[in-house]
Short mmCIF file of C-alpha atoms in Angstrom, two decimals:
data_model
loop_
_atom_site.label_atom_id
_atom_site.label_comp_id
_atom_site.label_asym_id
_atom_site.label_seq_id
_atom_site.Cartn_x
_atom_site.Cartn_y
_atom_site.Cartn_z
CA ARG A 9 -24.65 -57.82 18.40
CA GLN A 10 -25.27 -56.19 15.04
CA SER A 11 -27.32 -57.57 12.18
CA LEU A 12 -26.08 -57.57 8.62
CA PRO A 13 -28.54 -57.41 5.72
CA THR A 14 -30.43 -60.64 5.13
CA MET A 15 -29.39 -62.75 2.16
CA LYS A 16 -31.75 -64.67 -0.07
CA VAL A 17 -30.41 -67.67 -1.94
CA VAL A 18 -32.23 -69.39 -4.78
CA ALA A 19 -30.57 -72.15 -6.78
CA SER A 20 -31.91 -73.03 -10.22
CA GLY A 21 -28.98 -73.95 -12.41
CA CYS A 22 -27.21 -70.79 -11.32
CA LEU A 23 -27.23 -69.64 -7.71
CA ALA A 24 -28.92 -66.30 -7.25
CA LEU A 25 -27.93 -64.50 -4.07
CA ALA A 26 -28.80 -60.91 -3.31
CA LEU A 27 -28.40 -58.76 -0.25
CA LEU A 28 -31.66 -57.19 0.82
CA CYS A 29 -30.12 -54.01 2.17
CA ALA A 30 -31.66 -52.61 5.33
CA CYS A 31 -29.40 -49.57 5.28
CA GLY A 32 -30.73 -47.74 2.22
CA ALA A 33 -30.96 -48.30 -1.51
CA ASN A 34 -27.88 -49.30 -3.45
CA ALA A 35 -26.82 -47.20 -6.41
CA TRP A 36 -26.98 -50.30 -8.58
CA SER A 37 -29.66 -52.93 -8.25
CA VAL A 38 -29.06 -56.26 -9.99
CA GLN A 39 -32.41 -57.92 -10.49
CA ASP A 40 -31.03 -61.33 -11.54
CA PRO A 41 -27.49 -62.59 -12.22
CA GLN A 42 -28.67 -63.94 -15.59
CA SER A 43 -30.13 -60.57 -16.52
CA SER A 44 -28.49 -57.41 -17.77
CA LEU A 45 -31.13 -55.17 -16.16
CA LEU A 46 -29.42 -52.59 -13.98
CA GLU A 47 -30.84 -49.55 -12.29
CA PHE A 48 -28.66 -46.51 -11.78
CA GLY A 49 -29.72 -44.21 -8.98
CA PRO A 50 -28.35 -41.66 -6.55
CA ALA A 51 -25.57 -42.89 -4.29
CA ASP A 52 -25.51 -42.48 -0.54
CA LYS A 53 -23.28 -39.69 0.73
CA GLY A 54 -20.09 -40.38 2.61
CA ASN A 55 -16.60 -41.72 2.06
CA PHE A 56 -16.44 -44.56 -0.49
CA SER A 57 -20.19 -44.22 -1.04
CA LEU A 58 -19.80 -45.34 -4.65
CA CYS A 59 -18.00 -48.57 -3.76
CA ASP A 60 -20.96 -50.89 -4.35
CA THR A 61 -21.77 -49.01 -7.57
CA CYS A 62 -18.21 -49.46 -8.79
CA VAL A 63 -18.03 -53.17 -7.88
CA ASN A 64 -21.36 -53.93 -9.56
CA PHE A 65 -20.18 -52.12 -12.67
CA ALA A 66 -16.84 -53.93 -12.65
CA ASN A 67 -18.48 -57.34 -12.17
CA HIS A 68 -20.54 -56.75 -15.30
CA ALA A 69 -17.99 -54.98 -17.47
CA ILE A 70 -14.44 -55.79 -16.40
CA GLY A 71 -14.10 -58.69 -18.83
CA ASP A 72 -15.17 -56.55 -21.78
CA LEU A 73 -12.99 -53.68 -20.55
CA LEU A 74 -9.94 -55.93 -20.39
CA LYS A 75 -10.66 -57.39 -23.83
CA ALA A 76 -11.07 -53.91 -25.32
CA VAL A 77 -7.77 -52.80 -23.77
CA VAL A 78 -5.90 -55.91 -24.91
CA ASP A 79 -7.35 -55.72 -28.42
CA GLY A 80 -6.43 -52.04 -28.62
CA GLY A 81 -7.79 -49.52 -31.08
CA VAL A 82 -10.50 -48.13 -28.77
CA ILE A 83 -8.49 -46.74 -25.87
CA GLY A 84 -7.73 -43.24 -27.15
CA SER A 85 -10.35 -41.68 -24.89
CA CYS A 86 -12.79 -42.58 -22.14
CA GLN A 87 -15.71 -41.99 -24.47
CA LYS A 88 -14.41 -44.41 -27.12
CA LEU A 89 -13.52 -47.12 -24.61
CA CYS A 90 -16.82 -46.90 -22.75
CA LYS A 91 -18.84 -46.78 -25.96
CA ALA A 92 -17.15 -49.97 -27.17
CA VAL A 93 -17.79 -51.73 -23.84
CA ALA A 94 -21.42 -50.59 -23.70
CA ALA A 95 -21.97 -52.00 -27.19
CA LYS A 96 -20.68 -55.41 -26.06
CA THR A 97 -22.97 -55.42 -23.04
CA GLY A 98 -26.17 -54.67 -24.92
CA GLY A 99 -25.87 -50.90 -25.03
CA LEU A 100 -26.96 -50.43 -21.42
CA GLN A 101 -26.90 -46.73 -20.57
CA PRO A 102 -26.09 -47.27 -16.85
CA LEU A 103 -22.92 -49.15 -17.78
CA SER A 104 -21.88 -46.38 -20.14
CA ILE A 105 -22.57 -43.70 -17.51
CA ALA A 106 -20.60 -45.54 -14.81
CA CYS A 107 -17.74 -46.32 -17.18
CA ASN A 108 -17.36 -42.71 -18.30
CA PHE A 109 -17.60 -41.42 -14.73
CA LEU A 110 -14.89 -43.76 -13.41
CA CYS A 111 -12.65 -43.28 -16.43
CA ASP A 112 -12.93 -39.49 -16.34
CA TYR A 113 -12.25 -39.55 -12.59
CA VAL A 114 -8.72 -40.97 -13.02
CA GLY A 115 -8.07 -40.27 -16.70
CA ILE A 116 -7.87 -42.70 -19.61
CA SER A 117 -4.21 -43.69 -19.08
CA GLU A 118 -4.64 -44.56 -15.41
CA PHE A 119 -8.00 -46.24 -16.09
CA VAL A 120 -6.40 -48.54 -18.66
CA SER A 121 -3.48 -49.25 -16.32
CA ILE A 122 -5.86 -50.19 -13.48
CA ILE A 123 -7.89 -52.48 -15.76
CA LYS A 124 -4.70 -54.35 -16.68
CA ARG A 125 -3.52 -54.61 -13.06
CA ALA A 126 -6.93 -55.70 -11.78
CA ASP A 127 -7.09 -58.65 -14.19
CA LEU A 128 -10.80 -59.43 -13.62
CA ASP A 129 -10.74 -58.63 -9.88
CA ALA A 130 -13.64 -56.20 -9.41
CA ILE A 131 -12.93 -55.22 -5.80
CA TYR A 132 -9.23 -54.61 -6.40
CA MET A 133 -10.09 -52.55 -9.47
CA CYS A 134 -12.39 -50.33 -7.42
CA GLU A 135 -9.83 -50.00 -4.63
CA GLU A 136 -7.28 -48.86 -7.20
CA LEU A 137 -9.86 -46.39 -8.53
CA ARG A 138 -10.18 -45.11 -4.94
CA MET A 139 -13.87 -45.95 -4.91
CA CYS A 140 -13.54 -48.69 -2.26
CA GLU A 141 -11.61 -48.65 0.99
CA ALA A 142 -8.48 -50.81 1.17
CA PHE A 143 -7.62 -51.97 4.69
CA ASP A 144 -5.03 -54.63 5.46
CA GLY A 145 -5.30 -54.68 9.25
CA GLY A 146 -8.72 -56.29 9.44
CA ASP A 147 -9.88 -59.61 10.80
CA ALA A 148 -12.99 -61.77 11.08
CA LYS A 149 -13.71 -65.03 12.87
CA ILE A 150 -16.86 -67.04 12.12
CA ASP A 151 -18.48 -67.89 15.44
CA GLU A 152 -21.52 -69.80 14.22
CA LEU A 153 -22.83 -71.42 11.04
CA VAL A 154 -26.06 -73.41 11.18
CA VAL A 155 -28.61 -74.75 8.71
CA ARG A 156 -32.21 -75.18 9.89
CA PRO A 157 -33.81 -77.60 9.50
CA ALA A 158 -30.81 -79.89 9.11
CA THR A 159 -32.85 -82.51 7.21
CA ILE A 160 -35.35 -81.60 4.51
CA HIS A 161 -37.03 -82.98 1.40
CA ARG A 162 -36.38 -81.79 -2.13
CA GLY A 163 -38.25 -78.57 -2.80
CA ASP A 164 -38.10 -77.39 0.80
CA ASN A 165 -36.37 -74.24 2.02
CA VAL A 166 -33.63 -74.02 4.62
CA VAL A 167 -32.35 -71.02 6.53
CA VAL A 168 -28.59 -70.59 6.83
CA GLY A 169 -27.71 -68.58 9.91
CA PHE A 170 -24.25 -67.29 10.65
CA ALA A 171 -22.46 -64.97 13.05
CA TRP A 172 -18.94 -63.61 13.13
CA VAL A 173 -16.78 -61.35 15.20
CA SER A 174 -14.14 -58.80 14.22
CA ILE A 175 -11.65 -57.15 16.56
CA ASN A 176 -10.11 -54.57 14.24
CA GLY A 177 -12.85 -54.29 11.62
CA THR A 178 -12.71 -55.41 8.00
CA GLY A 179 -11.75 -54.04 4.62
CA THR A 180 -13.90 -54.12 1.50
CA GLY A 181 -14.46 -57.81 1.05
CA THR A 182 -16.62 -60.78 0.23
CA LEU A 183 -19.11 -63.08 1.87
CA SER A 184 -18.93 -66.34 -0.06
CA LEU A 185 -21.38 -69.23 0.18
CA SER A 186 -20.57 -72.47 -1.60
CA ILE A 187 -22.30 -75.84 -1.62
CA GLN A 188 -20.84 -79.22 -2.56
CA THR A 189 -23.78 -80.99 -4.17
CA VAL A 190 -24.54 -84.67 -4.65
CA ASP A 191 -24.53 -84.39 -8.46
CA LYS A 192 -21.26 -82.39 -8.40
CA ILE A 193 -22.75 -79.25 -9.94
CA PRO A 194 -20.93 -76.33 -8.27
CA ILE A 195 -23.02 -73.77 -6.42
CA VAL A 196 -21.01 -70.70 -5.45
CA GLN A 197 -22.06 -67.12 -4.93
CA ASN A 198 -20.13 -64.15 -3.62
CA GLU A 199 -21.61 -61.01 -2.12
CA LEU A 200 -19.89 -57.69 -1.51
CA LEU A 201 -19.12 -57.02 2.15
CA MET A 202 -18.65 -53.35 2.87
CA PRO A 203 -16.09 -52.45 5.57
CA VAL A 204 -17.36 -52.72 9.14
CA LYS A 205 -15.91 -51.70 12.49
CA GLY A 206 -14.95 -54.21 15.14
CA GLY A 207 -17.99 -55.94 16.61
CA TYR A 208 -20.25 -58.99 16.53
CA TYR A 209 -22.35 -59.46 13.41
CA SER A 210 -25.05 -61.88 12.35
CA SER A 211 -27.11 -62.55 9.25
CA SER A 212 -29.03 -65.29 7.49
CA ALA A 213 -29.67 -66.69 4.04
CA SER A 214 -32.70 -68.48 2.67
CA LEU A 215 -31.92 -71.43 0.41
CA SER A 216 -34.52 -73.03 -1.86
CA THR A 217 -33.99 -76.60 -3.05
CA ARG A 218 -36.66 -76.31 -5.70
CA SER A 219 -35.23 -76.90 -9.19
CA ALA A 220 -36.74 -74.39 -11.60
CA CYS A 221 -34.13 -74.02 -14.31
CA ASP A 222 -34.29 -74.43 -18.06
CA PRO A 223 -34.42 -78.20 -18.69
CA THR A 224 -31.98 -77.76 -21.59
CA GLN A 225 -29.34 -76.52 -19.14
CA LYS A 226 -27.24 -78.56 -16.76
CA CYS A 227 -28.63 -77.55 -13.42
CA GLU A 228 -28.86 -78.63 -9.81
CA GLN A 229 -31.46 -81.33 -9.22
CA TRP A 230 -31.15 -81.50 -5.42
CA LEU A 231 -30.82 -85.26 -5.24
CA PRO A 232 -31.13 -87.06 -1.88
CA GLY A 233 -27.91 -87.05 0.13
CA VAL A 234 -25.61 -84.92 2.26
CA TYR A 235 -24.73 -81.39 1.14
CA GLN A 236 -21.69 -79.56 2.48
CA LEU A 237 -22.11 -75.79 2.83
CA THR A 238 -19.10 -73.52 3.36
CA LEU A 239 -19.08 -69.87 4.36
CA ALA A 240 -15.98 -67.77 3.75
CA ILE A 241 -15.36 -64.18 4.87
CA CYS A 242 -12.59 -62.47 2.94
CA ASN A 243 -10.79 -59.21 2.51
CA GLY A 244 -11.12 -58.45 -1.19
CA GLU A 245 -12.17 -61.37 -3.37
CA CYS A 246 -11.70 -64.75 -1.73
CA SER A 247 -9.64 -66.23 -4.58
CA SER A 248 -7.64 -63.08 -5.32
CA LYS A 249 -3.84 -62.89 -5.25
CA HIS A 250 -3.86 -59.08 -5.47
CA PRO A 251 -2.91 -56.73 -2.63
CA HIS A 252 -5.52 -56.09 0.09
CA SER A 253 -6.82 -59.65 -0.29
CA GLN A 254 -6.93 -62.49 2.22
CA VAL A 255 -9.28 -65.15 3.55
CA TYR A 256 -10.24 -64.07 7.06
CA ASP A 257 -11.98 -67.32 7.99
CA THR A 258 -14.05 -70.24 6.69
CA LYS A 259 -16.51 -72.59 8.36
CA THR A 260 -18.38 -75.63 7.06
CA THR A 261 -21.60 -77.40 7.99
CA ASN A 262 -23.90 -80.00 6.41
CA PHE A 263 -27.56 -80.48 5.65
CA THR A 264 -29.36 -83.52 4.29
CA ILE A 265 -32.02 -84.00 1.64
CA ALA A 266 -33.93 -87.17 2.54
#
């Protein structure tokens, strides 16, 4: 039985989920999904060691990259394209560094072609850039999904525990947690799942039902009732129609706010 990194889930208008990696520092560290603060550091050595760096970059910049390519006029060189994208994302130097590195790695023509093919799919984009491993022979079956305690009061925390087994291992994929709420405000968060070998894996997520969002925003209030929580394990992005993408398995459970 092998343990995956623990996940921490906090919902306050937007669900914030981050892997607390026990296997070493990531090249990119996203402090908050609402924030543009990114830290660029040395990557771990090994094959596809820049995969998480690439996916984090793509998640933040792929929309602006695609818009710049579609609009045209800034795609004559990697430097021009990346400068334009960095300007649209607040001039963040880490984004500019990552963009130039990835673009120079494959060349401007191929980089533009991959951006168009990826069509907002960050994992597929990084697989096409040869930064992430693509593997179509993988599998995963969710063995257990539990929420403890099963009944809470608003403001309490719950722990979501899950375990899954793989026979052939997995490709670069996604762990997706979604919650159907009483007030119909969608709570969905995806986390990058790096390829693993066949085995039995377990992890957990901490979910807070304390509402702490901006009162001017439409946000989750955690009203009394039954909440349906679904875990999905996917190859690639769970909703993707691109190659190297499939839903391995899903499992659903409930918890109640009294």
